[in-house]
Short mmCIF file of C-alpha atoms in Angstrom, two decimals:
data_model
loop_
_atom_site.label_atom_id
_atom_site.label_comp_id
_atom_site.label_asym_id
_atom_site.label_seq_id
_atom_site.Cartn_x
_atom_site.Cartn_y
_atom_site.Cartn_z
CA MET A 1 10.32 22.63 -2.72
CA ALA A 2 8.63 25.81 -1.62
CA LYS A 3 9.29 26.76 1.99
CA LYS A 4 6.84 29.65 2.26
CA LYS A 5 3.35 29.17 3.57
CA GLY A 6 0.47 28.75 1.19
CA GLU A 7 2.40 27.90 -1.97
CA THR A 8 1.38 24.26 -2.14
CA ILE A 9 -1.75 22.21 -2.61
CA VAL A 10 -2.18 19.18 -0.35
CA THR A 11 -4.60 16.49 -1.46
CA VAL A 12 -5.69 13.50 0.58
CA TYR A 13 -7.28 10.57 -1.26
CA PRO A 14 -9.75 9.16 1.27
CA ALA A 15 -10.17 5.85 -0.59
CA TRP A 16 -6.56 4.95 0.24
CA CYS A 17 -6.29 6.59 3.69
CA LYS A 18 -6.39 4.24 6.69
CA GLY A 19 -6.39 7.00 9.30
CA CYS A 20 -3.13 6.02 11.00
CA GLY A 21 -2.49 9.60 12.08
CA ILE A 22 1.16 9.97 11.06
CA CYS A 23 0.44 13.01 8.87
CA VAL A 24 -1.98 14.56 11.37
CA ASN A 25 0.44 14.27 14.30
CA PHE A 26 3.77 15.04 12.66
CA CYS A 27 2.79 17.88 10.31
CA PRO A 28 4.83 20.92 11.40
CA GLY A 29 2.06 23.32 10.29
CA LYS A 30 -0.86 21.24 11.66
CA VAL A 31 -2.43 21.31 8.21
CA LEU A 32 -4.27 18.00 8.47
CA GLU A 33 -6.98 16.78 10.82
CA PHE A 34 -9.25 13.75 11.17
CA ASP A 35 -12.76 13.91 9.75
CA GLU A 36 -15.80 12.14 11.22
CA HIS A 37 -14.82 8.86 9.48
CA GLY A 38 -11.38 8.87 11.11
CA LYS A 39 -9.60 9.76 7.89
CA ALA A 40 -7.26 12.65 7.32
CA TYR A 41 -8.47 15.79 5.55
CA VAL A 42 -6.86 19.12 4.77
CA ALA A 43 -8.10 21.57 7.40
CA ARG A 44 -5.68 24.49 7.02
CA MET A 45 -4.17 24.48 3.55
CA GLU A 46 -2.72 27.98 3.99
CA GLU A 47 -0.44 26.76 6.81
CA CYS A 48 1.38 24.24 4.57
CA ILE A 49 5.09 25.02 4.21
CA GLY A 50 5.57 22.34 1.57
CA CYS A 51 8.06 20.21 3.51
CA GLY A 52 6.64 17.04 1.98
CA PHE A 53 6.80 15.04 5.22
CA CYS A 54 3.25 13.72 4.85
CA GLU A 55 3.83 12.66 1.26
CA LEU A 56 7.04 10.80 2.12
CA HIS A 57 5.69 9.19 5.27
CA CYS A 58 2.18 8.20 4.21
CA PRO A 59 2.37 4.38 4.25
CA ASP A 60 -0.63 4.19 1.94
CA PHE A 61 0.43 6.76 -0.68
CA ALA A 62 -2.77 8.68 0.01
CA ILE A 63 -1.34 12.22 0.13
CA SER A 64 0.16 14.38 -2.56
CA VAL A 65 1.79 17.77 -2.12
CA VAL A 66 2.01 19.82 -5.30
CA ALA A 67 3.32 23.35 -5.77
CA LYS A 68 0.48 25.71 -6.74
CA ASP A 69 2.01 26.76 -10.06
CA LYS A 70 2.02 23.12 -11.15
CA LYS A 71 -1.63 22.43 -10.46
CA ASP A 72 -2.72 22.62 -14.08
CA ASN A 73 -0.76 19.58 -15.25
CA LYS A 74 -3.74 17.22 -14.87
CA ASN A 75 -1.83 14.81 -12.60
CA ASN A 76 -4.31 15.23 -9.82
CA SER A 77 -7.32 14.06 -11.78
CA GLU A 78 -5.48 10.98 -13.09
CA HIS A 79 -4.43 10.06 -9.61
CA LYS A 80 -7.95 10.37 -8.26
CA ASP A 81 -9.20 7.74 -10.67
CA GLU A 82 -6.51 5.35 -9.50
CA GLY A 83 -7.54 5.89 -5.90
CA LYS A 84 -11.03 4.59 -6.58
CA ASN A 85 -9.85 1.20 -7.84
CA MET B 1 9.86 19.08 -6.59
CA VAL B 2 9.45 15.38 -7.03
CA GLU B 3 5.85 14.42 -7.37
CA THR B 4 6.38 11.46 -5.15
CA THR B 5 2.96 9.95 -4.94
CA LYS B 6 2.36 10.09 -8.68
CA LEU B 7 5.72 8.46 -9.22
CA ILE B 8 4.95 5.63 -6.83
CA HIS B 9 1.76 4.81 -8.70
CA GLU B 10 3.78 4.17 -11.86
CA TYR B 11 5.55 1.29 -10.15
CA LEU B 12 2.58 -0.35 -8.42
CA ARG B 13 0.60 -3.26 -9.80
CA HIS B 14 -2.84 -1.76 -9.99
CA SER B 15 -4.44 -5.13 -10.64
CA LYS B 16 -3.82 -5.89 -6.95
CA LYS B 17 -6.16 -4.79 -4.21
CA PHE B 18 -5.35 -1.35 -2.82
CA PRO B 19 -4.98 0.12 -0.24
CA HIS B 20 -2.45 -2.54 0.61
CA VAL B 21 -2.73 -5.22 3.29
CA TYR B 22 -0.57 -3.52 5.95
CA CYS B 23 -2.13 -2.27 9.18
CA PRO B 24 -2.74 1.49 9.59
CA GLY B 25 0.54 3.22 10.29
CA CYS B 26 2.73 0.21 9.46
CA GLY B 27 6.21 1.30 8.45
CA HIS B 28 6.34 -1.30 5.67
CA GLY B 29 4.29 1.01 3.45
CA ILE B 30 6.88 3.77 3.90
CA VAL B 31 9.65 1.33 2.99
CA LEU B 32 7.73 0.28 -0.12
CA GLY B 33 7.61 3.92 -1.18
CA SER B 34 11.30 4.33 -0.44
CA ILE B 35 12.29 1.33 -2.58
CA ILE B 36 10.32 2.75 -5.49
CA ARG B 37 11.83 6.23 -5.13
CA SER B 38 15.35 4.80 -4.90
CA VAL B 39 14.94 2.65 -8.00
CA HIS B 40 13.49 5.61 -9.88
CA HIS B 41 16.30 7.87 -8.69
CA LEU B 42 18.89 5.43 -10.05
CA GLY B 43 17.11 5.43 -13.41
CA LEU B 44 16.71 1.67 -13.51
CA SER B 45 14.03 0.15 -15.69
CA LYS B 46 11.46 -2.19 -14.14
CA ASP B 47 13.02 -5.20 -15.86
CA GLU B 48 16.47 -4.51 -14.42
CA VAL B 49 15.30 -4.88 -10.85
CA VAL B 50 14.46 -8.12 -9.06
CA LEU B 51 12.65 -7.87 -5.76
CA ILE B 52 12.73 -11.03 -3.70
CA ALA B 53 10.80 -11.38 -0.48
CA GLY B 54 10.32 -14.14 2.04
CA ILE B 55 7.29 -14.84 4.17
CA GLY B 56 5.63 -12.46 6.57
CA CYS B 57 4.28 -8.96 6.29
CA SER B 58 7.41 -7.92 4.42
CA GLY B 59 6.79 -10.75 1.94
CA ARG B 60 3.70 -8.96 0.67
CA MET B 61 5.89 -6.25 -0.77
CA ALA B 62 6.85 -8.42 -3.71
CA VAL B 63 3.20 -8.64 -4.66
CA TYR B 64 2.63 -4.92 -5.02
CA VAL B 65 5.58 -3.69 -7.08
CA ASP B 66 5.85 -4.07 -10.83
CA PHE B 67 9.46 -5.33 -10.96
CA ASN B 68 10.58 -8.90 -11.49
CA THR B 69 9.45 -10.38 -8.20
CA ILE B 70 9.72 -13.66 -6.34
CA HIS B 71 7.73 -14.47 -3.22
CA THR B 72 9.78 -17.28 -1.74
CA THR B 73 9.69 -19.71 1.17
CA HIS B 74 10.27 -18.58 4.73
CA GLY B 75 13.82 -17.48 5.44
CA ARG B 76 15.15 -18.51 2.03
CA ALA B 77 14.86 -15.22 0.19
CA LEU B 78 18.64 -14.74 0.21
CA THR B 79 19.27 -18.15 -1.32
CA PHE B 80 16.98 -17.38 -4.25
CA ALA B 81 18.68 -14.01 -4.57
CA THR B 82 22.11 -15.66 -4.69
CA GLY B 83 20.90 -17.85 -7.54
CA VAL B 84 19.40 -14.95 -9.48
CA LYS B 85 22.49 -12.79 -9.09
CA LEU B 86 24.87 -15.57 -10.18
CA ALA B 87 22.73 -16.47 -13.17
CA ASN B 88 22.49 -12.87 -14.34
CA PRO B 89 24.90 -10.48 -12.59
CA LYS B 90 23.50 -7.52 -14.52
CA LEU B 91 20.27 -7.54 -12.53
CA LYS B 92 19.93 -5.42 -9.42
CA VAL B 93 18.66 -7.74 -6.73
CA ILE B 94 16.82 -6.36 -3.71
CA VAL B 95 15.88 -8.78 -0.97
CA VAL B 96 13.18 -7.71 1.47
CA MET B 97 13.07 -9.69 4.68
CA GLY B 98 11.52 -9.32 8.08
CA ASP B 99 13.50 -9.83 11.24
CA GLY B 100 12.18 -13.36 11.68
CA ASP B 101 12.85 -14.11 8.05
CA ALA B 102 16.40 -12.75 7.97
CA LEU B 103 17.71 -13.59 11.41
CA SER B 104 15.76 -16.47 12.91
CA ILE B 105 14.69 -18.85 10.18
CA GLY B 106 17.09 -17.54 7.57
CA GLY B 107 19.85 -16.57 10.00
CA ASN B 108 22.25 -19.07 8.52
CA HIS B 109 21.69 -17.75 5.00
CA PHE B 110 22.12 -14.17 6.17
CA ILE B 111 25.47 -14.90 7.79
CA HIS B 112 26.83 -16.75 4.80
CA ALA B 113 25.50 -14.37 2.17
CA ALA B 114 27.35 -11.59 4.03
CA ARG B 115 30.51 -13.69 4.35
CA ARG B 116 30.36 -14.62 0.66
CA ASN B 117 29.76 -10.95 -0.23
CA ILE B 118 27.21 -11.79 -2.91
CA GLY B 119 26.06 -8.66 -4.73
CA VAL B 120 22.55 -8.19 -3.39
CA THR B 121 20.86 -5.54 -1.28
CA ALA B 122 19.39 -7.07 1.86
CA LEU B 123 16.67 -4.95 3.39
CA VAL B 124 15.86 -6.14 6.90
CA LEU B 125 12.56 -4.73 8.13
CA ASN B 126 12.98 -5.06 11.86
CA ASN B 127 9.68 -4.77 13.71
CA ASN B 128 10.81 -6.73 16.78
CA ILE B 129 8.14 -9.40 16.41
CA TYR B 130 6.61 -12.09 14.18
CA GLY B 131 3.79 -9.83 13.04
CA MET B 132 1.82 -11.89 10.55
CA THR B 133 1.76 -15.17 12.47
CA GLY B 134 0.34 -13.73 15.67
CA GLY B 135 2.94 -11.76 17.57
CA GLN B 136 5.37 -14.45 18.75
CA SER B 137 8.71 -13.23 20.04
CA SER B 138 11.49 -13.20 17.47
CA SER B 139 15.26 -12.98 17.73
CA THR B 140 15.09 -9.19 17.72
CA THR B 141 12.44 -8.81 20.42
CA PRO B 142 14.14 -6.62 23.04
CA GLU B 143 14.84 -8.03 26.49
CA ASN B 144 11.99 -7.55 29.03
CA SER B 145 9.41 -6.68 26.38
CA TYR B 146 6.12 -8.53 25.98
CA SER B 147 4.80 -10.69 23.17
CA THR B 148 2.23 -13.46 22.72
CA THR B 149 4.76 -16.13 23.65
CA THR B 150 6.45 -14.12 26.41
CA PRO B 151 3.54 -12.72 28.47
CA TYR B 152 5.80 -12.20 31.55
CA GLY B 153 8.61 -10.49 29.67
CA HIS B 154 11.24 -11.68 27.24
CA LEU B 155 14.29 -13.17 28.95
CA GLU B 156 16.55 -13.57 25.94
CA ARG B 157 18.77 -10.86 24.57
CA ASP B 158 18.11 -9.53 21.10
CA PHE B 159 20.20 -9.55 17.94
CA ASP B 160 21.88 -6.36 16.79
CA VAL B 161 21.51 -6.63 13.01
CA VAL B 162 24.19 -4.05 12.28
CA ASN B 163 26.86 -5.65 14.48
CA LEU B 164 25.97 -9.08 13.11
CA ALA B 165 26.38 -7.90 9.52
CA LEU B 166 29.62 -6.08 10.35
CA GLY B 167 30.98 -9.21 11.96
CA CYS B 168 30.13 -11.26 8.90
CA GLY B 169 31.96 -8.83 6.63
CA ALA B 170 29.15 -7.23 4.63
CA ASN B 171 30.26 -4.39 2.36
CA PHE B 172 27.71 -1.76 3.23
CA VAL B 173 25.95 -1.82 6.59
CA SER B 174 23.44 0.81 7.63
CA ARG B 175 20.44 1.39 9.82
CA THR B 176 17.48 3.73 9.57
CA THR B 177 13.92 3.89 10.83
CA ALA B 178 10.62 4.21 9.00
CA LEU B 179 10.35 7.75 10.35
CA HIS B 180 13.61 8.80 8.68
CA ALA B 181 12.34 8.36 5.12
CA GLN B 182 14.83 10.72 3.52
CA LEU B 183 17.75 8.91 5.13
CA MET B 184 16.18 5.64 4.02
CA ASP B 185 16.05 6.88 0.42
CA LYS B 186 19.73 7.85 0.57
CA LEU B 187 20.85 4.57 2.13
CA LEU B 188 18.82 2.44 -0.24
CA THR B 189 20.08 4.31 -3.29
CA LYS B 190 23.64 3.81 -2.07
CA ALA B 191 23.06 0.16 -1.21
CA ILE B 192 21.55 -0.72 -4.59
CA GLU B 193 24.51 0.87 -6.39
CA ASN B 194 27.24 -0.55 -4.17
CA PRO B 195 28.95 -3.82 -5.15
CA GLY B 196 28.89 -6.80 -2.80
CA PHE B 197 26.52 -7.54 0.06
CA ASN B 198 24.69 -4.47 1.32
CA VAL B 199 22.55 -4.43 4.43
CA VAL B 200 19.98 -1.78 5.26
CA GLU B 201 18.18 -2.37 8.54
CA VAL B 202 14.93 -0.45 8.82
CA LEU B 203 13.23 -0.22 12.19
CA THR B 204 9.52 -0.26 11.46
CA PRO B 205 6.81 -0.16 14.10
CA CYS B 206 4.34 -3.04 14.45
CA PHE B 207 1.62 -1.55 16.58
CA THR B 208 -0.89 -4.37 16.13
CA GLN B 209 1.35 -7.10 17.52
CA TYR B 210 4.17 -5.36 19.38
CA GLY B 211 3.09 -1.84 20.33
CA ARG B 212 -0.19 -2.76 22.00
CA LYS B 213 1.52 -5.26 24.32
CA ASN B 214 4.32 -2.85 25.20
CA LYS B 215 2.44 0.18 26.50
CA PHE B 216 2.31 2.22 23.33
CA LYS B 217 -1.07 3.92 23.00
CA ASN B 218 -1.01 4.24 19.24
CA VAL B 219 1.30 3.89 16.29
CA VAL B 220 2.21 7.59 16.37
CA GLU B 221 3.70 7.07 19.83
CA MET B 222 5.95 4.39 18.38
CA TYR B 223 7.18 6.80 15.71
CA SER B 224 7.75 9.45 18.40
CA TRP B 225 9.76 6.87 20.32
CA TYR B 226 11.97 6.39 17.27
CA ARG B 227 12.43 10.13 16.94
CA LYS B 228 13.40 10.42 20.63
CA ASN B 229 15.70 7.42 20.88
CA THR B 230 17.60 7.41 17.62
CA ILE B 231 20.76 9.39 17.04
CA LYS B 232 23.06 9.81 14.04
CA VAL B 233 25.95 7.38 14.25
CA GLU B 234 28.54 10.18 14.04
CA LYS B 235 27.06 11.87 17.09
CA TYR B 236 26.65 8.53 18.85
CA LYS B 237 30.40 7.89 18.61
CA GLU B 238 31.12 11.22 20.30
CA LEU B 239 28.84 10.43 23.25
CA PRO B 240 30.48 9.25 26.48
CA GLU B 241 29.82 5.59 27.36
CA GLU B 242 27.30 6.29 30.11
CA LYS B 243 25.03 8.36 27.86
CA ARG B 244 24.88 5.76 25.11
CA ALA B 245 22.48 3.42 26.91
CA GLY B 246 19.08 3.24 25.23
CA LYS B 247 20.13 5.24 22.19
CA ILE B 248 19.92 3.62 18.78
CA PRO B 249 22.53 4.85 16.28
CA ILE B 250 21.32 5.31 12.70
CA GLY B 251 23.29 5.96 9.54
CA VAL B 252 26.15 4.23 7.72
CA PHE B 253 28.31 1.86 9.76
CA SER B 254 30.46 0.35 7.04
CA ASP B 255 31.04 1.42 3.46
CA LYS B 256 33.41 -0.85 1.57
CA GLN B 257 33.76 -1.22 -2.18
CA GLU B 258 35.07 -4.79 -2.31
CA PRO B 259 34.04 -6.76 -5.40
CA GLY B 260 31.11 -9.10 -4.96
CA PHE B 261 31.22 -12.88 -5.28
CA GLU B 262 29.58 -12.88 -8.72
CA GLU B 263 32.28 -10.51 -10.02
CA LYS B 264 35.09 -12.77 -8.81
CA TYR B 265 33.27 -15.79 -10.20
CA GLY B 266 32.94 -14.11 -13.60
CA GLN B 267 36.64 -13.25 -13.65
CA LEU B 268 37.60 -16.82 -12.76
CA ARG B 269 35.37 -18.15 -15.52
CA GLU B 270 36.92 -15.80 -18.08
CA LYS B 271 40.38 -16.82 -16.97
CA LEU B 272 39.71 -20.55 -17.26
CA ARG B 273 37.99 -20.19 -20.63
CA SER B 274 40.84 -18.17 -22.12
CA LYS B 275 43.28 -20.96 -21.22
CA LYS B 276 41.64 -23.43 -23.61
#
């Protein structure tokens, strides 16, 4: 996984997020913050070092961390549909 | 890079209601992800895995994953697992139990499954409390902590799952916390592969029933507590006696390769049949 800043894309799927705060509090780059609904959102994408902590520790599988060069593989759009169910 | 979240979705039953039933921040969700990653890492097909769960929050796990699953009666998950493993030793059997399930109501089964060395992976999700039924104290509620049934502090001592399993002779005994997800992945992968009875104790926070009554402000504080108070077992052994108090060792405590009960049973059956 990339260890340089700004080489990854973090996506939070709000439909699955319960706002527990694990990702917001433990992120080493402080990438995520709470929005007005109490759910996590990506505030500072460029600070992400791609450690994958949030993805591994999200109890609700609501976060994905993808390397930027892989963004065209359509996985994100498929996943979004699942989140709405 | 493993696209973890996408992978997890392949193993979930999307006909069920998501997001799942667990409270915000519950470690059970992290364990669910870890089970899926471990099974995927081992390259097992969905039909090769049987996930058996008892009653309680941990019991809901069997509902969400697309393996062969059984949601059994309280405390009896290990007995069903013993039956499944003996009937078809090729299946990989994972038993998910809470602390009340494994040690209080099913304590007897836990002891004897470990003694018998039946080839299943017992995952004990220890959240120190009976979470689903209303926060009653369980056999792993630490001394002097508060619960619905012990409003003035718990007087009994708590079970140490690892020492109990070691004493009963389980093959593989390990402990991790929900915060140490990478260690959990490693331990689970090892436990599923290993023959005989394998125990993985996972400390998971229950903020709703345990944390609120024990002066934790939010679930993140409970995770921080785990980070502060856990220590790798190798380092723990090097610590002098007086510094060990309050520290929880995590890692592998026993790693034996002894054949499981079903293997010995199969050999005996072969032997007797060949005599005819």
